[in-house]
Coordinates of C-alpha atoms in Angstrom, one line a residue:
X307 CA 184.2 -201.7 -34.7
X308 CA 186.2 -204.8 -35.8
X309 CA 188.0 -204.6 -39.1
X310 CA 188.3 -207.2 -41.9
X311 CA 190.6 -207.4 -44.8
X312 CA 188.8 -209.2 -47.7
X313 CA 191.3 -210.4 -50.4
X314 CA 189.8 -212.1 -53.5
X315 CA 191.0 -213.3 -56.9
X316 CA 188.5 -211.9 -59.5
X317 CA 189.5 -214.6 -62.0
X318 CA 189.3 -217.7 -59.9
X319 CA 187.0 -220.5 -60.9
X320 CA 184.2 -219.3 -63.2
X321 CA 184.3 -215.8 -61.8
X322 CA 181.3 -216.7 -59.7
X323 CA 182.2 -214.2 -56.9
X324 CA 181.6 -210.9 -58.8
X325 CA 177.8 -210.9 -58.9
X326 CA 177.7 -211.9 -55.1
X327 CA 180.3 -209.4 -54.0
X328 CA 177.8 -206.9 -52.5
X329 CA 175.9 -209.7 -50.7
X330 CA 179.1 -211.0 -49.2
X331 CA 180.2 -207.6 -48.0
X332 CA 176.8 -207.1 -46.5
X333 CA 177.2 -210.3 -44.5
X334 CA 180.6 -209.1 -43.2
X335 CA 179.1 -205.7 -42.1
X336 CA 176.1 -207.4 -40.4
X337 CA 178.7 -209.4 -38.4
X338 CA 180.1 -206.2 -37.0
X339 CA 183.1 -205.7 -39.3
X340 CA 184.3 -202.6 -41.2
X341 CA 185.5 -204.1 -44.5
X342 CA 188.6 -203.3 -46.6
X343 CA 188.4 -205.0 -50.1
X344 CA 191.3 -205.9 -52.1
X345 CA 191.1 -207.7 -55.5
X346 CA 194.4 -209.3 -56.4
X347 CA 196.2 -207.8 -59.4
X348 CA 198.9 -210.4 -60.2
X349 CA 200.7 -213.7 -59.1
X350 CA 201.7 -213.5 -55.4
X351 CA 199.8 -210.3 -54.9
X352 CA 197.7 -211.8 -52.0
X353 CA 201.0 -213.0 -50.3
X354 CA 202.3 -209.5 -50.5
X355 CA 199.1 -207.9 -49.2
X356 CA 199.0 -210.2 -46.2
X357 CA 202.7 -209.5 -45.3
X358 CA 202.3 -205.8 -45.6
X359 CA 199.1 -205.3 -43.6
X360 CA 199.6 -204.2 -40.0
X361 CA 198.2 -206.5 -37.3
X362 CA 196.7 -203.7 -35.3
X363 CA 194.6 -202.7 -38.3
X364 CA 192.7 -205.9 -38.7
X365 CA 191.0 -208.6 -36.6
X366 CA 190.4 -211.1 -39.5
X367 CA 191.6 -211.8 -43.0
X368 CA 189.1 -213.3 -45.4
X369 CA 190.2 -214.6 -48.8
X370 CA 188.3 -215.9 -51.8
X371 CA 189.8 -217.8 -54.7
X372 CA 191.2 -221.3 -55.5
X373 CA 193.9 -223.2 -53.8
X374 CA 196.6 -220.9 -55.1
X375 CA 195.0 -217.8 -53.5
X376 CA 194.6 -219.6 -50.1
X377 CA 198.2 -220.8 -50.3
X378 CA 199.5 -217.2 -50.9
X379 CA 197.4 -215.9 -47.9
X380 CA 198.5 -218.6 -45.6
X381 CA 202.1 -218.3 -46.6
X382 CA 202.0 -214.6 -46.0
X383 CA 200.4 -215.1 -42.6
X384 CA 202.8 -217.8 -41.5
X385 CA 205.8 -215.5 -42.1
X386 CA 204.3 -212.8 -39.8
X387 CA 205.2 -212.5 -36.1
X388 CA 201.6 -211.8 -35.2
X389 CA 199.1 -214.0 -37.0
X390 CA 195.4 -213.3 -37.7
X391 CA 192.6 -215.9 -38.2
X392 CA 191.7 -216.6 -41.8
X393 CA 188.3 -217.1 -43.3
X394 CA 188.0 -218.7 -46.7
X395 CA 185.4 -218.5 -49.4
X396 CA 186.4 -221.2 -52.0
X397 CA 185.8 -220.3 -55.7
X398 CA 188.4 -222.6 -57.3
X399 CA 188.0 -225.7 -59.5
X400 CA 188.4 -228.6 -57.0
X401 CA 188.6 -226.9 -53.5
X402 CA 190.0 -230.1 -51.8
X403 CA 191.0 -228.3 -48.6
X404 CA 187.8 -226.5 -48.1
X405 CA 185.8 -229.6 -48.7
X406 CA 187.9 -231.4 -46.2
X407 CA 187.2 -228.8 -43.5
X408 CA 183.4 -228.7 -44.3
X409 CA 183.6 -225.1 -45.4
X410 CA 180.3 -224.6 -47.4
X411 CA 180.4 -224.7 -51.2
X412 CA 177.7 -222.0 -51.5
X413 CA 179.4 -218.6 -51.6
X414 CA 177.0 -216.7 -49.1
X415 CA 177.2 -219.7 -46.7
X416 CA 181.0 -219.7 -46.9
X417 CA 181.0 -215.9 -46.3
X418 CA 178.8 -216.4 -43.2
X419 CA 181.2 -219.1 -42.0
X420 CA 184.2 -216.8 -42.5
X421 CA 182.9 -214.3 -40.0
X422 CA 180.5 -216.4 -37.8
X423 CA 182.3 -219.8 -37.7
X424 CA 184.7 -220.9 -35.1
X425 CA 188.5 -220.6 -35.2
X426 CA 190.1 -224.0 -35.7
X427 CA 193.9 -224.4 -35.0
X428 CA 194.9 -226.5 -38.1
X429 CA 198.3 -228.0 -39.0
X430 CA 200.2 -226.4 -41.9
X431 CA 203.3 -227.6 -43.8
X432 CA 206.8 -226.2 -44.0
X433 CA 208.6 -227.0 -47.3
X434 CA 212.3 -226.0 -46.9
X435 CA 211.9 -222.2 -46.6
X436 CA 208.3 -222.2 -48.1
X437 CA 204.9 -223.1 -46.8
X438 CA 202.0 -225.2 -48.1
X439 CA 198.4 -225.6 -46.8
X440 CA 197.4 -229.1 -47.6
X441 CA 199.6 -230.8 -50.3
X442 CA 203.2 -231.0 -51.5
X443 CA 203.7 -233.4 -54.4
X444 CA 206.0 -234.5 -57.2
X445 CA 205.8 -236.6 -60.3
X446 CA 202.8 -237.9 -62.4
X447 CA 200.2 -235.2 -63.2
X448 CA 201.5 -232.8 -60.5
X449 CA 202.2 -230.1 -63.0
X450 CA 198.7 -230.3 -64.5
X451 CA 197.2 -227.8 -62.1
X452 CA 199.6 -225.0 -62.8
X453 CA 200.1 -225.6 -66.5
X454 CA 196.4 -225.7 -67.3
X455 CA 195.4 -222.2 -68.4
X456 CA 192.9 -220.4 -66.2
X457 CA 190.4 -219.8 -69.0
X458 CA 190.4 -223.6 -69.6
X459 CA 189.7 -224.3 -66.0
X460 CA 186.9 -221.8 -66.0
X461 CA 185.2 -223.5 -68.9
X462 CA 185.9 -227.1 -68.2
X463 CA 186.3 -227.3 -64.4
X464 CA 187.7 -230.5 -63.1
X465 CA 187.5 -232.1 -66.5
X466 CA 190.4 -229.8 -67.6
X467 CA 192.8 -231.5 -65.2
X468 CA 191.7 -235.0 -66.4
X469 CA 192.2 -234.1 -70.1
X470 CA 195.5 -232.5 -69.4
X471 CA 196.6 -235.4 -67.3
X472 CA 195.8 -238.1 -69.8
X473 CA 198.3 -236.6 -72.2
X474 CA 201.1 -237.7 -69.8
X475 CA 200.3 -241.3 -69.2
X476 CA 202.8 -242.6 -71.8
X477 CA 205.6 -240.2 -70.9
X478 CA 206.0 -240.9 -67.2
X479 CA 209.2 -239.5 -65.6
X480 CA 210.7 -241.7 -62.9
X481 CA 212.9 -240.5 -60.0
X482 CA 215.3 -242.3 -57.7
X483 CA 214.7 -240.9 -54.2
X484 CA 215.8 -241.6 -50.7
X485 CA 213.3 -240.6 -48.1
X486 CA 213.8 -240.5 -44.4
X487 CA 211.2 -240.3 -41.6
X488 CA 211.0 -241.2 -38.0
X489 CA 214.5 -242.7 -38.0
X490 CA 214.0 -244.9 -41.1
X491 CA 215.5 -244.4 -44.5
X492 CA 214.2 -246.1 -47.8
X493 CA 215.5 -245.7 -51.3
X494 CA 213.5 -246.6 -54.4
X495 CA 212.2 -245.5 -57.8
X496 CA 209.1 -243.3 -57.8
X497 CA 206.6 -241.8 -60.3
X498 CA 204.6 -239.9 -57.8
X499 CA 204.7 -238.7 -54.2
X500 CA 202.5 -236.6 -52.0
X501 CA 202.6 -235.3 -48.4
X502 CA 199.0 -234.2 -47.5
X503 CA 196.7 -232.8 -44.8
X504 CA 193.4 -233.3 -46.7
X505 CA 190.6 -235.9 -47.1
X506 CA 190.6 -235.5 -50.9
X507 CA 193.2 -234.8 -53.5
X508 CA 192.2 -233.7 -57.1
X509 CA 188.5 -234.3 -56.2
X510 CA 189.2 -238.0 -55.2
X511 CA 188.2 -238.8 -51.7
X512 CA 189.9 -241.3 -49.4
X513 CA 192.9 -241.6 -51.6
X514 CA 195.1 -240.9 -48.6
X515 CA 193.1 -243.0 -46.0
X516 CA 190.0 -242.4 -44.0
X517 CA 191.6 -241.6 -40.6
X518 CA 192.6 -238.0 -41.4
X519 CA 192.5 -235.4 -38.7
X520 CA 193.9 -231.8 -39.1
X521 CA 195.5 -231.0 -35.8
X522 CA 197.6 -234.1 -34.9
X523 CA 201.0 -232.8 -36.1
X524 CA 201.1 -235.6 -38.7
X525 CA 200.9 -235.7 -42.5
X526 CA 199.6 -238.5 -44.6
X527 CA 202.4 -239.6 -47.1
X528 CA 201.7 -241.6 -50.2
X529 CA 204.6 -242.7 -52.5
X530 CA 203.9 -244.7 -55.7
X531 CA 206.8 -246.9 -57.1
X532 CA 207.8 -246.8 -60.7
X533 CA 205.8 -249.6 -62.6
X534 CA 208.1 -252.1 -64.3
X535 CA 205.7 -252.8 -67.2
X536 CA 202.4 -251.7 -68.6
X537 CA 200.5 -254.3 -66.5
X538 CA 201.8 -252.8 -63.3
X539 CA 200.9 -249.3 -64.5
X540 CA 197.4 -250.5 -65.2
X541 CA 197.1 -252.0 -61.7
X542 CA 198.3 -248.8 -60.1
X543 CA 195.8 -246.7 -62.0
X544 CA 193.0 -249.1 -61.2
X545 CA 193.9 -249.0 -57.5
X546 CA 193.8 -245.1 -57.6
X547 CA 190.5 -245.1 -59.4
X548 CA 188.9 -247.3 -56.7
X549 CA 190.7 -245.2 -54.1
X550 CA 192.7 -248.1 -52.8
X551 CA 196.1 -247.0 -51.6
X552 CA 197.4 -250.0 -49.6
X553 CA 199.0 -252.0 -52.4
X554 CA 202.4 -253.6 -53.2
X555 CA 203.2 -250.6 -55.4
X556 CA 202.9 -247.9 -52.9
X557 CA 204.4 -246.7 -49.5
X558 CA 201.9 -245.1 -47.2
X559 CA 202.5 -243.8 -43.7
X560 CA 202.0 -240.8 -41.3
X561 CA 204.9 -238.6 -40.2
X562 CA 205.5 -235.1 -38.8
X563 CA 208.8 -234.7 -40.7
X564 CA 210.1 -236.2 -44.0
X565 CA 213.3 -235.6 -45.8
X566 CA 213.5 -236.4 -49.6
X567 CA 217.0 -236.6 -51.2
X568 CA 217.7 -237.2 -55.0
X569 CA 220.7 -236.9 -57.4
X570 CA 218.7 -234.7 -59.8
X571 CA 216.4 -231.7 -59.0
X572 CA 212.8 -232.7 -59.0
X573 CA 210.0 -230.3 -59.7
X574 CA 207.5 -230.0 -56.8
X575 CA 203.9 -228.7 -56.6
X576 CA 202.6 -226.9 -53.5
X577 CA 198.8 -226.6 -53.3
X578 CA 198.6 -226.8 -57.1
X579 CA 201.3 -224.1 -57.8
X580 CA 204.8 -224.6 -58.9
X581 CA 207.1 -225.1 -55.9
X582 CA 210.5 -225.1 -57.6
X583 CA 212.9 -227.9 -58.4
X584 CA 214.9 -229.4 -55.6
X585 CA 217.3 -232.2 -54.9
X586 CA 216.8 -232.0 -51.1
X587 CA 213.4 -231.3 -49.5
X588 CA 212.6 -231.1 -45.8
X589 CA 208.9 -231.1 -45.0
X590 CA 207.8 -230.4 -41.5
X591 CA 204.4 -230.3 -39.8
X592 CA 203.7 -227.0 -38.0
X593 CA 201.2 -228.3 -35.6
X594 CA 198.1 -226.2 -35.1
X595 CA 199.7 -223.1 -36.4
X596 CA 197.0 -222.1 -38.9
X597 CA 193.9 -220.4 -37.5
X598 CA 191.1 -221.0 -39.9
X599 CA 187.3 -220.4 -39.7
X600 CA 185.2 -223.6 -39.8
X601 CA 181.5 -224.4 -39.1
X602 CA 181.0 -225.0 -35.4
X603 CA 179.0 -228.1 -36.0
X604 CA 181.9 -229.8 -37.8
X605 CA 184.8 -228.7 -35.5
X606 CA 184.9 -231.9 -33.3
X607 CA 185.0 -234.1 -36.5
X608 CA 188.3 -232.3 -37.5
X609 CA 190.0 -232.7 -34.2
X610 CA 192.3 -235.4 -32.9
X611 CA 190.3 -237.9 -31.0
X612 CA 191.1 -237.9 -27.3
X613 CA 192.1 -241.2 -25.9

């Protein structure tokens, strides 16, 4: 019999998983798996559990939680010599990455996909010595996710991020950064930057362009320049609200490797969690290094188009 390690965050989202736990395990067993269940106990616990488990003991790791739980599991898996496929049951607040991969929102459908879907070789990001699944970001609002308390997220959902974010509109930090990609270097002042492998960020679709695929070895990069006056700030916010990125206030491009250099240390966010403060960041795309379960009917839409 195949063996499955099921890691879940019992506090993620609105704790919707608990009443469905028995039904989810039943789906796993009917798919032919002996199941080992592990509820996370603390921060980074999922990362530790994945690192410690022996490859010969399991055929599949399924995780459930928000972006932070997925990030921990993927980071732990990427640091192993032998990697296992990952199934994902999203129970977070926004679930950008799961939505981008067409992983079902309904828990039992997502559980079925985790064991009966198809393995998709997805790109994943390297961030200095760390790993991120779908977004590395700095600047405006990027600390909202990890500074908003879990109980507030559970009650208010996505609105919690919006309310927390509006507090910062009139206290915007600006950073002077030189970024280098594909042999080109540019230096400017920025209030926000993100390197992504997702079709939505913070629940906003198409903020990073419509031609996003997940196995091409390229990230979508969006950098927003510091506004010089309130009118420019208003135009930037308006552009983001209508999901229009190609403006005179932004740099947008695709790249497989980007280097960011600054005189001061800048706090970064990785998949919604604090990623440390750095004055030099090297981001690399690890092409097709993450094996994740996705619905078979959507797998072609995620792949690089063959010319």
